[in-house]
């Protein structure tokens, strides 16, 4: 069957009343979560995941993806109205969005952000549809050796391209991987790393516990520390006249928006990169290729359009490797992956063969979610303005309650709630000391796969380590991984002679 | 900032050494033709972690101070610690006094005392939240939240909804 008819079949699933309702609900929830300063898609998905037990598994994934989408749209709202990015992915939107709001053009900026998000989302979903099946076909040829090499490659992109401190990144990857081995040994079934002989550790440390701790509790603690004074909300009202003007202005920005979409999609696929660098890069390209480069940062509508197309495209891009290869392209998709595994839907090429209804239903729901998001976003702007006036203390209290109860619900063990509190406080401290948290979460999710594929290969090849480099595909991945790993070293060596000339700031 | 960086790196070193020691319960070496043993993966990764955090510690002494910005915002750290304590007290109370008592107490403290909100707002959120949680988790999802000593109070509600 060709992609088009598969997609049409998918729409039959995603346009069912239940799933359509779920998409609308998810997008609306996502928009509000994204619009709240400090809360982004990853926090939203982590906090809401336990609540999705209320719907069947395949619908739960659609709900989470809709939240993901909505949050990417919503991030622009607080960037523009408060001048505080709703999530790190919307940082670049503040550069021109905030000046526009201060000039009384908040409505126009919000329209631009919504339209740009829609264009970025649509172009990237089409790219997603085109690439998904071939990539899954390729991945069918993967054995355990390739799986291991691919996971290794995913981690080395953090070292090579992550932009964080290399040593701190390595510490976080190793910590995540070691924490993922807690529980029973995959091969021999013997217990290991059972801290303090607590029975709760026998079932391992769930990705959800870490995610709720780090992205729920840790984020609230961070917000408490950084929110000394309540920010000023810029009022915004949208009239049909402004809507028309907004569409006309956006119609002139097709080049910027397509560059942003393609860039975002491909950057988003890389585990270490994702929406934040993609949007910053798109902003940079838009500014350097613009004829009016000096107006950027002073309220140029193009400076809102470029990052917003890119961050939405990146969120779709990061779904691609998650769904086809089982390797998430961002922390949020790592949580989606964990959720899918929890519900027995193991992402990867086999999912396309065994559960085509689900896969194409999910892909088609991205189209619906995108469409719903732009409409709801524009319609609910007055409501966002109202919601943004909500004091931090109310928001934080509700999030903390949801973290505690939501952490208890999946396993129904107090052990997990204690772990969440521990991870929350530890995550808050690590984040303050500039340790990146995304590789930690990704490592915990991918750890079992990495260890299993490594040991399976060695058992199958009777202990021959060279098997990883002898197979062409896995050999290529390993070579790329080595390259990424050596990248910071090369950068360092090239930079060090200059250091005497330009002292570090 | 520098001291905090060193303390965190040193604690990570201690933690990875503890993990290494803990991993040796299972074989950490090469098991003939079947590859590494069950403890190998955590053991050697903890070693890498130990070396990397050791590197961070050494670097902090070699490169000297980058910024003397305090690690914690002195004005806000009191709030963060207060919320952490409240969180731990609440989770502890869940097991003994029950989820609902603990969460109502937490919300009352957080909204009224910590947040300084009006009684109207405090009361409405404090009452709506437990009712929502009860209907969402217990009635719909059939997930029973811990009740502690308040268990008998819920028996009539169970009779009504189950």
mmCIF file of N, CA, C and O in Angstrom, chain A residues 375-461:
data_model
loop_
_atom_site.group_PDB
_atom_site.id
_atom_site.type_symbol
_atom_site.label_atom_id
_atom_site.label_comp_id
_atom_site.label_asym_id
_atom_site.label_seq_id
_atom_site.Cartn_x
_atom_site.Cartn_y
_atom_site.Cartn_z
ATOM 1 N N UNK A 375 -6.348 26.912 15.308
ATOM 2 C CA UNK A 375 -7.671 27.505 15.542
ATOM 3 C C UNK A 375 -7.880 27.823 17.016
ATOM 4 O O UNK A 375 -8.281 28.921 17.389
ATOM 5 N N UNK A 376 -7.592 26.819 17.879
ATOM 6 C CA UNK A 376 -7.814 27.025 19.312
ATOM 7 C C UNK A 376 -6.897 28.132 19.822
ATOM 8 O O UNK A 376 -7.303 28.977 20.607
ATOM 9 N N UNK A 377 -5.672 28.126 19.326
ATOM 10 C CA UNK A 377 -4.710 29.140 19.742
ATOM 11 C C UNK A 377 -5.256 30.548 19.479
ATOM 12 O O UNK A 377 -5.285 31.401 20.362
ATOM 13 N N UNK A 378 -5.725 30.776 18.257
ATOM 14 C CA UNK A 378 -6.218 32.112 17.919
ATOM 15 C C UNK A 378 -7.497 32.433 18.681
ATOM 16 O O UNK A 378 -7.699 33.557 19.130
ATOM 17 N N UNK A 379 -8.347 31.422 18.870
ATOM 18 C CA UNK A 379 -9.633 31.677 19.514
ATOM 19 C C UNK A 379 -9.472 31.965 21.006
ATOM 20 O O UNK A 379 -10.228 32.743 21.579
ATOM 21 N N UNK A 380 -8.503 31.334 21.638
ATOM 22 C CA UNK A 380 -8.423 31.405 23.103
ATOM 23 C C UNK A 380 -7.471 32.480 23.618
ATOM 24 O O UNK A 380 -7.176 32.511 24.806
ATOM 25 N N UNK A 381 -6.976 33.341 22.733
ATOM 26 C CA UNK A 381 -5.990 34.325 23.194
ATOM 27 C C UNK A 381 -6.466 35.139 24.406
ATOM 28 O O UNK A 381 -5.723 35.313 25.371
ATOM 29 N N UNK A 382 -7.732 35.611 24.428
ATOM 30 C CA UNK A 382 -8.173 36.340 25.628
ATOM 31 C C UNK A 382 -8.057 35.491 26.896
ATOM 32 O O UNK A 382 -7.706 35.991 27.970
ATOM 33 N N UNK A 383 -8.319 34.196 26.743
ATOM 34 C CA UNK A 383 -8.246 33.290 27.888
ATOM 35 C C UNK A 383 -6.797 33.134 28.374
ATOM 36 O O UNK A 383 -6.534 33.045 29.571
ATOM 37 N N UNK A 384 -5.850 33.117 27.415
ATOM 38 C CA UNK A 384 -4.434 33.011 27.798
ATOM 39 C C UNK A 384 -4.021 34.241 28.593
ATOM 40 O O UNK A 384 -3.303 34.148 29.577
ATOM 41 N N UNK A 385 -4.487 35.394 28.122
ATOM 42 C CA UNK A 385 -4.126 36.637 28.807
ATOM 43 C C UNK A 385 -4.606 36.559 30.248
ATOM 44 O O UNK A 385 -3.905 36.937 31.185
ATOM 45 N N UNK A 386 -5.807 35.999 30.424
ATOM 46 C CA UNK A 386 -6.355 35.855 31.773
ATOM 47 C C UNK A 386 -5.551 34.830 32.568
ATOM 48 O O UNK A 386 -5.186 35.052 33.721
ATOM 49 N N UNK A 387 -5.263 33.689 31.932
ATOM 50 C CA UNK A 387 -4.576 32.604 32.645
ATOM 51 C C UNK A 387 -3.166 33.005 33.053
ATOM 52 O O UNK A 387 -2.660 32.570 34.087
ATOM 53 N N UNK A 388 -2.532 33.864 32.232
ATOM 54 C CA UNK A 388 -1.167 34.270 32.556
ATOM 55 C C UNK A 388 -1.121 35.145 33.807
ATOM 56 O O UNK A 388 -0.069 35.328 34.394
ATOM 57 N N UNK A 389 -2.273 35.673 34.203
ATOM 58 C CA UNK A 389 -2.296 36.480 35.427
ATOM 59 C C UNK A 389 -2.320 35.602 36.668
ATOM 60 O O UNK A 389 -2.232 36.089 37.781
ATOM 61 N N UNK A 390 -2.463 34.287 36.447
ATOM 62 C CA UNK A 390 -2.512 33.374 37.595
ATOM 63 C C UNK A 390 -1.187 33.454 38.350
ATOM 64 O O UNK A 390 -0.121 33.320 37.762
ATOM 65 N N UNK A 391 -1.247 33.671 39.676
ATOM 66 C CA UNK A 391 0.007 33.785 40.424
ATOM 67 C C UNK A 391 0.783 32.473 40.392
ATOM 68 O O UNK A 391 0.188 31.394 40.344
ATOM 69 N N UNK A 392 2.111 32.599 40.422
ATOM 70 C CA UNK A 392 2.977 31.425 40.407
ATOM 71 C C UNK A 392 2.653 30.462 41.543
ATOM 72 O O UNK A 392 2.704 29.260 41.389
ATOM 73 N N UNK A 393 2.313 31.027 42.710
ATOM 74 C CA UNK A 393 2.128 30.146 43.864
ATOM 75 C C UNK A 393 0.945 29.201 43.666
ATOM 76 O O UNK A 393 0.964 28.080 44.152
ATOM 77 N N UNK A 394 -0.094 29.649 42.943
ATOM 78 C CA UNK A 394 -1.235 28.763 42.693
ATOM 79 C C UNK A 394 -0.810 27.661 41.720
ATOM 80 O O UNK A 394 -1.039 26.471 41.947
ATOM 81 N N UNK A 395 -0.149 28.078 40.638
ATOM 82 C CA UNK A 395 0.310 27.123 39.629
ATOM 83 C C UNK A 395 1.231 26.076 40.250
ATOM 84 O O UNK A 395 1.064 24.872 40.051
ATOM 85 N N UNK A 396 2.213 26.550 41.028
ATOM 86 C CA UNK A 396 3.185 25.630 41.611
ATOM 87 C C UNK A 396 2.508 24.647 42.553
ATOM 88 O O UNK A 396 2.834 23.457 42.554
ATOM 89 N N UNK A 397 1.557 25.131 43.357
ATOM 90 C CA UNK A 397 0.884 24.238 44.302
ATOM 91 C C UNK A 397 0.157 23.131 43.553
ATOM 92 O O UNK A 397 0.238 21.950 43.922
ATOM 93 N N UNK A 398 -0.535 23.497 42.474
ATOM 94 C CA UNK A 398 -1.300 22.496 41.726
ATOM 95 C C UNK A 398 -0.352 21.507 41.051
ATOM 96 O O UNK A 398 -0.590 20.294 41.063
ATOM 97 N N UNK A 399 0.739 22.020 40.467
ATOM 98 C CA UNK A 399 1.695 21.122 39.810
ATOM 99 C C UNK A 399 2.286 20.138 40.824
ATOM 100 O O UNK A 399 2.401 18.943 40.551
ATOM 101 N N UNK A 400 2.627 20.638 42.024
ATOM 102 C CA UNK A 400 3.220 19.743 43.025
ATOM 103 C C UNK A 400 2.236 18.645 43.430
ATOM 104 O O UNK A 400 2.609 17.468 43.542
ATOM 105 N N UNK A 401 0.970 19.013 43.621
ATOM 106 C CA UNK A 401 -0.038 18.004 43.979
ATOM 107 C C UNK A 401 -0.144 16.961 42.862
ATOM 108 O O UNK A 401 -0.170 15.750 43.116
ATOM 109 N N UNK A 402 -0.188 17.426 41.607
ATOM 110 C CA UNK A 402 -0.281 16.486 40.485
ATOM 111 C C UNK A 402 0.940 15.582 40.417
ATOM 112 O O UNK A 402 0.843 14.406 40.066
ATOM 113 N N UNK A 403 2.120 16.126 40.740
ATOM 114 C CA UNK A 403 3.343 15.316 40.720
ATOM 115 C C UNK A 403 3.254 14.199 41.766
ATOM 116 O O UNK A 403 3.596 13.049 41.487
ATOM 117 N N UNK A 404 2.803 14.555 42.965
ATOM 118 C CA UNK A 404 2.756 13.561 44.039
ATOM 119 C C UNK A 404 1.761 12.459 43.687
ATOM 120 O O UNK A 404 2.081 11.270 43.710
ATOM 121 N N UNK A 405 0.534 12.867 43.342
ATOM 122 C CA UNK A 405 -0.501 11.866 43.079
ATOM 123 C C UNK A 405 -0.209 11.123 41.777
ATOM 124 O O UNK A 405 -0.352 9.903 41.698
ATOM 125 N N UNK A 406 0.230 11.878 40.756
ATOM 126 C CA UNK A 406 0.542 11.249 39.484
ATOM 127 C C UNK A 406 1.722 10.305 39.587
ATOM 128 O O UNK A 406 1.817 9.335 38.854
ATOM 129 N N UNK A 407 2.633 10.568 40.506
ATOM 130 C CA UNK A 407 3.763 9.671 40.699
ATOM 131 C C UNK A 407 3.347 8.398 41.404
ATOM 132 O O UNK A 407 3.930 7.332 41.176
ATOM 133 N N UNK A 408 2.341 8.500 42.224
ATOM 134 C CA UNK A 408 1.877 7.325 42.953
ATOM 135 C C UNK A 408 1.056 6.405 42.044
ATOM 136 O O UNK A 408 1.172 5.181 42.111
ATOM 137 N N UNK A 409 0.241 7.014 41.167
ATOM 138 C CA UNK A 409 -0.772 6.254 40.431
ATOM 139 C C UNK A 409 -0.251 5.077 39.594
ATOM 140 O O UNK A 409 -0.813 3.987 39.703
ATOM 141 N N UNK A 410 0.803 5.234 38.766
ATOM 142 C CA UNK A 410 1.160 4.119 37.880
ATOM 143 C C UNK A 410 1.558 2.849 38.628
ATOM 144 O O UNK A 410 1.127 1.762 38.263
ATOM 145 N N UNK A 411 2.387 2.972 39.663
ATOM 146 C CA UNK A 411 2.869 1.765 40.333
ATOM 147 C C UNK A 411 2.139 1.521 41.646
ATOM 148 O O UNK A 411 2.171 0.431 42.192
ATOM 149 N N UNK A 412 1.498 2.550 42.160
ATOM 150 C CA UNK A 412 0.806 2.508 43.448
ATOM 151 C C UNK A 412 1.735 2.104 44.584
ATOM 152 O O UNK A 412 1.421 1.244 45.395
ATOM 153 N N UNK A 413 2.930 2.723 44.560
ATOM 154 C CA UNK A 413 3.897 2.480 45.636
ATOM 155 C C UNK A 413 4.371 3.824 46.179
ATOM 156 O O UNK A 413 4.745 4.701 45.401
ATOM 157 N N UNK A 414 4.388 3.964 47.491
ATOM 158 C CA UNK A 414 4.904 5.200 48.088
ATOM 159 C C UNK A 414 6.396 5.348 47.803
ATOM 160 O O UNK A 414 6.927 6.451 47.743
ATOM 161 N N UNK A 415 7.060 4.201 47.614
ATOM 162 C CA UNK A 415 8.480 4.186 47.261
ATOM 163 C C UNK A 415 8.759 5.138 46.097
ATOM 164 O O UNK A 415 9.708 5.921 46.134
ATOM 165 N N UNK A 416 7.904 5.080 45.068
ATOM 166 C CA UNK A 416 8.113 5.910 43.885
ATOM 167 C C UNK A 416 7.919 7.386 44.204
ATOM 168 O O UNK A 416 8.596 8.245 43.635
ATOM 169 N N UNK A 417 6.970 7.698 45.101
ATOM 170 C CA UNK A 417 6.733 9.099 45.438
ATOM 171 C C UNK A 417 7.957 9.679 46.154
ATOM 172 O O UNK A 417 8.377 10.805 45.879
ATOM 173 N N UNK A 418 8.547 8.877 47.029
ATOM 174 C CA UNK A 418 9.775 9.329 47.704
ATOM 175 C C UNK A 418 10.897 9.552 46.697
ATOM 176 O O UNK A 418 11.647 10.524 46.779
ATOM 177 N N UNK A 419 10.997 8.620 45.744
ATOM 178 C CA UNK A 419 12.041 8.765 44.718
ATOM 179 C C UNK A 419 11.832 10.044 43.916
ATOM 180 O O UNK A 419 12.789 10.747 43.571
ATOM 181 N N UNK A 420 10.561 10.342 43.614
ATOM 182 C CA UNK A 420 10.255 11.551 42.841
ATOM 183 C C UNK A 420 10.753 12.781 43.589
ATOM 184 O O UNK A 420 11.400 13.663 43.010
ATOM 185 N N UNK A 421 10.463 12.820 44.900
ATOM 186 C CA UNK A 421 10.918 13.965 45.688
ATOM 187 C C UNK A 421 12.443 14.051 45.654
ATOM 188 O O UNK A 421 13.014 15.131 45.466
ATOM 189 N N UNK A 422 13.094 12.893 45.803
ATOM 190 C CA UNK A 422 14.558 12.860 45.788
ATOM 191 C C UNK A 422 15.119 13.332 44.456
ATOM 192 O O UNK A 422 16.018 14.177 44.405
ATOM 193 N N UNK A 423 14.574 12.792 43.362
ATOM 194 C CA UNK A 423 15.036 13.182 42.030
ATOM 195 C C UNK A 423 14.761 14.659 41.775
ATOM 196 O O UNK A 423 15.541 15.342 41.110
ATOM 197 N N UNK A 424 13.626 15.131 42.298
ATOM 198 C CA UNK A 424 13.273 16.532 42.095
ATOM 199 C C UNK A 424 14.313 17.445 42.705
ATOM 200 O O UNK A 424 14.800 18.376 42.048
ATOM 201 N N UNK A 425 14.673 17.163 43.957
ATOM 202 C CA UNK A 425 15.629 18.036 44.648
ATOM 203 C C UNK A 425 17.016 17.882 44.023
ATOM 204 O O UNK A 425 17.703 18.869 43.745
ATOM 205 N N UNK A 426 17.404 16.627 43.741
ATOM 206 C CA UNK A 426 18.713 16.401 43.126
ATOM 207 C C UNK A 426 18.772 17.047 41.744
ATOM 208 O O UNK A 426 19.777 17.679 41.381
ATOM 209 N N UNK A 427 17.695 16.900 40.977
ATOM 210 C CA UNK A 427 17.662 17.462 39.632
ATOM 211 C C UNK A 427 17.767 18.976 39.658
ATOM 212 O O UNK A 427 18.447 19.580 38.824
ATOM 213 N N UNK A 428 17.092 19.581 40.647
ATOM 214 C CA UNK A 428 17.142 21.038 40.789
ATOM 215 C C UNK A 428 18.576 21.504 41.055
ATOM 216 O O UNK A 428 19.069 22.457 40.427
ATOM 217 N N UNK A 429 19.278 20.777 41.947
ATOM 218 C CA UNK A 429 20.657 21.161 42.272
ATOM 219 C C UNK A 429 21.581 20.944 41.081
ATOM 220 O O UNK A 429 22.422 21.788 40.762
ATOM 221 N N UNK A 430 21.418 19.792 40.403
ATOM 222 C CA UNK A 430 22.279 19.500 39.255
ATOM 223 C C UNK A 430 22.076 20.531 38.156
ATOM 224 O O UNK A 430 23.027 20.982 37.517
ATOM 225 N N UNK A 431 20.807 20.900 37.951
ATOM 226 C CA UNK A 431 20.522 21.873 36.899
ATOM 227 C C UNK A 431 21.173 23.216 37.228
ATOM 228 O O UNK A 431 21.712 23.900 36.364
ATOM 229 N N UNK A 432 21.140 23.593 38.522
ATOM 230 C CA UNK A 432 21.773 24.851 38.928
ATOM 231 C C UNK A 432 23.268 24.826 38.660
ATOM 232 O O UNK A 432 23.862 25.845 38.359
ATOM 233 N N UNK A 433 23.860 23.612 38.788
ATOM 234 C CA UNK A 433 25.302 23.497 38.564
ATOM 235 C C UNK A 433 25.618 23.219 37.097
ATOM 236 O O UNK A 433 26.712 22.753 36.785
ATOM 237 N N UNK A 434 24.649 23.486 36.201
ATOM 238 C CA UNK A 434 24.850 23.343 34.751
ATOM 239 C C UNK A 434 25.065 21.910 34.284
ATOM 240 O O UNK A 434 25.760 21.677 33.296
ATOM 241 N N UNK A 435 24.500 20.938 34.987
ATOM 242 C CA UNK A 435 24.506 19.578 34.454
ATOM 243 C C UNK A 435 23.282 19.438 33.567
ATOM 244 O O UNK A 435 22.175 19.748 34.002
ATOM 245 N N UNK A 436 23.441 18.996 32.295
ATOM 246 C CA UNK A 436 22.280 18.886 31.415
ATOM 247 C C UNK A 436 21.380 17.716 31.836
ATOM 248 O O UNK A 436 21.880 16.640 32.154
ATOM 249 N N UNK A 437 20.068 17.938 31.858
ATOM 250 C CA UNK A 437 19.165 16.883 32.334
ATOM 251 C C UNK A 437 18.628 16.014 31.203
ATOM 252 O O UNK A 437 18.256 14.867 31.429
ATOM 253 N N UNK A 438 18.589 16.553 29.981
ATOM 254 C CA UNK A 438 18.032 15.773 28.878
ATOM 255 C C UNK A 438 18.774 14.450 28.674
ATOM 256 O O UNK A 438 18.134 13.406 28.555
ATOM 257 N N UNK A 439 20.132 14.448 28.649
ATOM 258 C CA UNK A 439 20.806 13.150 28.465
ATOM 259 C C UNK A 439 20.520 12.171 29.592
ATOM 260 O O UNK A 439 20.459 10.960 29.358
ATOM 261 N N UNK A 440 20.299 12.680 30.806
ATOM 262 C CA UNK A 440 19.980 11.792 31.925
ATOM 263 C C UNK A 440 18.683 11.039 31.665
ATOM 264 O O UNK A 440 18.613 9.812 31.813
ATOM 265 N N UNK A 441 17.650 11.783 31.256
ATOM 266 C CA UNK A 441 16.344 11.157 31.024
ATOM 267 C C UNK A 441 16.427 10.204 29.836
ATOM 268 O O UNK A 441 15.930 9.078 29.880
ATOM 269 N N UNK A 442 17.098 10.652 28.773
ATOM 270 C CA UNK A 442 17.239 9.797 27.590
ATOM 271 C C UNK A 442 18.006 8.517 27.925
ATOM 272 O O UNK A 442 17.659 7.431 27.467
ATOM 273 N N UNK A 443 19.036 8.643 28.755
ATOM 274 C CA UNK A 443 19.843 7.476 29.112
ATOM 275 C C UNK A 443 19.022 6.485 29.930
ATOM 276 O O UNK A 443 19.123 5.276 29.734
ATOM 277 N N UNK A 444 18.191 6.991 30.822
ATOM 278 C CA UNK A 444 17.381 6.072 31.620
ATOM 279 C C UNK A 444 16.388 5.323 30.735
ATOM 280 O O UNK A 444 16.124 4.138 30.939
ATOM 281 N N UNK A 445 15.842 6.013 29.733
ATOM 282 C CA UNK A 445 14.868 5.369 28.847
ATOM 283 C C UNK A 445 15.568 4.368 27.936
ATOM 284 O O UNK A 445 15.070 3.273 27.691
ATOM 285 N N UNK A 446 16.745 4.752 27.416
ATOM 286 C CA UNK A 446 17.413 3.901 26.423
ATOM 287 C C UNK A 446 18.355 2.880 27.057
ATOM 288 O O UNK A 446 18.804 1.960 26.378
ATOM 289 N N UNK A 447 18.661 3.036 28.349
ATOM 290 C CA UNK A 447 19.613 2.146 29.007
ATOM 291 C C UNK A 447 19.333 0.666 28.817
ATOM 292 O O UNK A 447 20.211 -0.085 28.383
ATOM 293 N N UNK A 448 18.110 0.219 29.125
ATOM 294 C CA UNK A 448 17.830 -1.214 28.977
ATOM 295 C C UNK A 448 18.060 -1.714 27.554
ATOM 296 O O UNK A 448 18.636 -2.775 27.343
ATOM 297 N N UNK A 449 17.654 -0.902 26.549
ATOM 298 C CA UNK A 449 17.854 -1.296 25.155
ATOM 299 C C UNK A 449 19.341 -1.405 24.846
ATOM 300 O O UNK A 449 19.806 -2.339 24.195
ATOM 301 N N UNK A 450 20.111 -0.434 25.355
ATOM 302 C CA UNK A 450 21.537 -0.407 25.059
ATOM 303 C C UNK A 450 22.221 -1.640 25.648
ATOM 304 O O UNK A 450 22.987 -2.321 24.968
ATOM 305 N N UNK A 451 21.922 -1.925 26.913
ATOM 306 C CA UNK A 451 22.584 -3.066 27.539
ATOM 307 C C UNK A 451 22.143 -4.377 26.890
ATOM 308 O O UNK A 451 22.958 -5.256 26.614
ATOM 309 N N UNK A 452 20.843 -4.476 26.619
ATOM 310 C CA UNK A 452 20.323 -5.722 26.056
ATOM 311 C C UNK A 452 20.946 -5.987 24.687
ATOM 312 O O UNK A 452 21.424 -7.085 24.416
ATOM 313 N N UNK A 453 20.972 -4.940 23.835
ATOM 314 C CA UNK A 453 21.491 -5.170 22.488
ATOM 315 C C UNK A 453 22.989 -5.470 22.524
ATOM 316 O O UNK A 453 23.472 -6.298 21.760
ATOM 317 N N UNK A 454 23.694 -4.823 23.450
ATOM 318 C CA UNK A 454 25.135 -5.065 23.577
ATOM 319 C C UNK A 454 25.388 -6.522 23.958
ATOM 320 O O UNK A 454 26.178 -7.222 23.315
ATOM 321 N N UNK A 455 24.679 -6.977 24.971
ATOM 322 C CA UNK A 455 24.957 -8.325 25.457
ATOM 323 C C UNK A 455 24.393 -9.399 24.534
ATOM 324 O O UNK A 455 24.988 -10.464 24.376
ATOM 325 N N UNK A 456 23.260 -9.083 23.901
ATOM 326 C CA UNK A 456 22.713 -10.045 22.933
ATOM 327 C C UNK A 456 23.687 -10.272 21.790
ATOM 328 O O UNK A 456 23.926 -11.411 21.378
ATOM 329 N N UNK A 457 24.249 -9.175 21.292
ATOM 330 C CA UNK A 457 25.196 -9.298 20.193
ATOM 331 C C UNK A 457 26.364 -10.178 20.610
ATOM 332 O O UNK A 457 26.776 -11.068 19.866
ATOM 333 N N UNK A 458 26.895 -9.917 21.808
ATOM 334 C CA UNK A 458 28.071 -10.660 22.240
ATOM 335 C C UNK A 458 27.742 -12.135 22.475
ATOM 336 O O UNK A 458 28.566 -13.002 22.202
ATOM 337 N N UNK A 459 26.534 -12.410 22.945
ATOM 338 C CA UNK A 459 26.165 -13.817 23.139
ATOM 339 C C UNK A 459 26.039 -14.496 21.774
ATOM 340 O O UNK A 459 26.549 -15.584 21.550
ATOM 341 N N UNK A 460 25.386 -13.793 20.834
ATOM 342 C CA UNK A 460 25.193 -14.376 19.508
ATOM 343 C C UNK A 460 26.524 -14.566 18.791
ATOM 344 O O UNK A 460 26.708 -15.527 18.051
ATOM 345 N N UNK A 461 27.460 -13.629 18.999
ATOM 346 C CA UNK A 461 28.739 -13.699 18.299
ATOM 347 C C UNK A 461 29.812 -14.377 19.146
ATOM 348 O O UNK A 461 30.999 -14.221 18.883
#
